[in-house]
Amino acid sequence: MTNQPVVPPWRLTRTLVLSGGLVVVAAIWFSIGLMVRTPPAIGWLPLLVAVPVAMVTSWRASAQGRTMWRYNAVGIVLIGLGAAGNAYDYFSGNQEGQHISGWTAGLYIAGLAAIMWGLLRIPGVYRSRIEWVRFGLDNATMIVTVLTFCWHLIYPRWHSWLGDSVAGAITVLIVVGAGFICVFAFIKVAFTGTGPIDRRALHLLALTGAVGAGGGSLAPLLASHPYLNTAHVLLPSTCFCLCIAADRQLRANRAGPPQPREVTRRLSLVPYAAVLATGGLLLFSALTHTADLIAIAIGSVTVTVLVAARQLVALRDNMLLLDDLDARQRELAHRATHDVLTGLPNRAVLVEEIDAALAEDPSAISAALVDLDDFKEINDDLGHAVGDALLIAVADRIAAWLPPDAVVARLGGDEYALLLRSGEHAAILGVIAAQLRLPLRAAGHELVVEASFGLAPARGGDTADELLRRADVAMYEAKGQGKGRQVGYTAEMDQRTAEQSRLSADLRTALDTDQLYLLYQPIVEIPGGELFGVEALVRWNHPERGTVSPGVFIPAAERTGLIVPLGAWILEDACRQAAAWLYELGDAAPKTVTVNVSARQLREAGFARDVDAVLRRTGLPAHVLTVEVTETAVFDGGAALAELKAIAALGVNIALDDFGTGHSSLSLLRTCPADILKVDKSFVDDITEGGQHAVVTAALIHICDGLHLRAVAEGVETAAQAAELHRLGYRYAQGYHYARPMPAAEVPAYQPPLRVAV
């Protein structure tokens, strides 16, 4: 429950003293008038002060957006004008003291309407149409009940009070009824929501209306005192109650705005009390044989009908609430078992389905996991809205091409799981893979996706979790083989997975315990073999396994994400060593140091800033560093290409590694900010024998010359290969013919091999 501001304690103000004093004076004079005839004019004098005081106090309470009090001020002025009209009617001889003319009644009703309108404009809680209908029926019940009792009070004194004036009686009944409507409305709003209005101030306003309306209904009792009017004492009393309510609001204003309260549905006893009251009055009238029995019976029946109608409305409202509750429960149940984004069943539902299928016939089912390739790039490049739309489109496409007895669920992210019961399971996955390669419409984009599939047939004794685990192992095996692959589970995969897990754990330890070190392979100028630069290559000296090949631990690092901290360490260490060579060797130092950067590193936001920070920390000039990436890392563009361009903007050289073995798109040479093209070893191996490799190698050097790129031939192992490369136009090479990777301390002592004859 929220803490409400503390309202300052009540204190006696000059306004309350003045208003209360007027009530005392009016009450004393009215009491004297009941005993002896008094001058009528004196009874009206307190109203001349009471009404302006109440009006000013209400207006002051309307600060800070509480406009209801302004309507109260207007309303009390109109009621005061009505009292003035009442006095005029009496002194002009048009009416007796308790009689009300039509225009005087109109002023009274206008004042009550102004107060009612201000009440309804309170910015409280939202009320539905049914709540307004129920509110109206409650008001109608209140009107009929009050009018029935007033009629019973007026009727025996009709001729002595009003003579033959039926209109006068009706006018009095309308005014009294309107007053009780305001009373009920104030109470109702105080319980259902008050907005910025103080709740206790509304209760006091209800008391104000009760005093006025209740006292007005006693007018027939003064039939023997025509010089008196109930307004003489009731209007000052009403103004005094209004001043107390306004004072409460003024104190609440100083305490700060009220905190919202939880609105609860309360049982309204008013309709039942009205039925009991009118029923009791009817019973009394029947027993005493009063002359107005028929009128009271009509009122009692009308109240009963109104209450019955209210109960029917309340019953319909409750039925709607129950329907809404039932719908919410169904929605919650659906949310608990289905993915919010795609509407597919979630893992819990899938596990139940698999367990049920395993209990029937394990040999007939398989589980498959589907993981979208490069989904992160779509999210990074096009935004999460497009990514979400793509996930929905993929879910719809998969579901559309599954057999009727299959189940597809979303496990989270870009991963889906399938339960296959019938058909050739591998063929089904092949169809889905082919369908996913067709363009998918996602948030205004036409996208083509690849997915990796892992398939695991069930075995006797399997559980759902075990079956999904094997499918997951197969799926990661598929991802390790490249994009868009489908792999079935084999027992050897578990062994490899366990080995990779151990290897990954050991690699994490190696990063923290200095088991990793760098070797540097020279990049030379040909034909002479003079040192031009070096390429940093990481090695791992495991305390138990000995030297671990990069071909073993680099894929493990890529798979687990350890390639990011590993790559950061390599970059920092290589730049620090290059800066040390510059300091120690001067012009004899390698002109460039090449560091391999993975696609995963390029996809890390802010990688270019990390490179810039390393250069600043180590003091290495940007042009000495070469960042080497594979063509597949940037072929699809996106975030990786953007980071590479940012690195090039620092002045760092960019090298494309293994060119010709990946996508081999020449358009990449125009979009990628490459300075160096490294020709893969596979094109160099057979270069001396002619054939297709020699043609490709010759073509690549012409492309590099035309685009002003530096070409570096990799994997040069013989003098003949070096000579042929030089003849074709290559001027840079690296390979075992010149030097194997060596520790940093041996680089300054590097000597080229014998000059190649050309």
PDB file of N, CA and C in Angstrom, residues 246 330 379 476 575 622 629 730:
ATOM      1  N   ALA A 246     -13.585  22.571   2.652  1.00  0.00           N
ATOM      2  CA  ALA A 246     -12.580  23.330   1.905  1.00  0.00           C
ATOM      3  C   ALA A 246     -11.313  23.521   2.727  1.00  0.00           C
ATOM      4  N   ARG A 330      -6.605 -18.278 -19.835  1.00  0.00           N
ATOM      5  CA  ARG A 330      -6.212 -19.016 -21.038  1.00  0.00           C
ATOM      6  C   ARG A 330      -4.967 -18.395 -21.668  1.00  0.00           C
ATOM      7  N   ASN A 379      20.607  -9.062 -37.087  1.00  0.00           N
ATOM      8  CA  ASN A 379      20.189  -8.192 -35.980  1.00  0.00           C
ATOM      9  C   ASN A 379      21.033  -6.928 -35.925  1.00  0.00           C
ATOM     10  N   TYR A 476      25.825 -28.617 -33.545  1.00  0.00           N
ATOM     11  CA  TYR A 476      27.098 -27.885 -33.434  1.00  0.00           C
ATOM     12  C   TYR A 476      28.176 -28.500 -34.326  1.00  0.00           C
ATOM     13  N   CYS A 575      52.005  -6.013 -30.992  1.00  0.00           N
ATOM     14  CA  CYS A 575      52.272  -4.572 -31.128  1.00  0.00           C
ATOM     15  C   CYS A 575      53.369  -4.124 -30.169  1.00  0.00           C
ATOM     16  N   ALA A 622      50.605   3.362 -36.571  1.00  0.00           N
ATOM     17  CA  ALA A 622      49.530   2.576 -37.180  1.00  0.00           C
ATOM     18  C   ALA A 622      49.970   1.911 -38.473  1.00  0.00           C
ATOM     19  N   VAL A 629      42.640 -10.630 -42.314  1.00  0.00           N
ATOM     20  CA  VAL A 629      41.338 -11.288 -42.167  1.00  0.00           C
ATOM     21  C   VAL A 629      41.120 -12.196 -43.367  1.00  0.00           C
ATOM     22  N   TYR A 730      55.486 -11.342 -58.767  1.00  0.00           N
ATOM     23  CA  TYR A 730      55.347 -11.238 -57.314  1.00  0.00           C
ATOM     24  C   TYR A 730      56.629 -10.676 -56.721  1.00  0.00           C
TER      25      TYR A 730
END
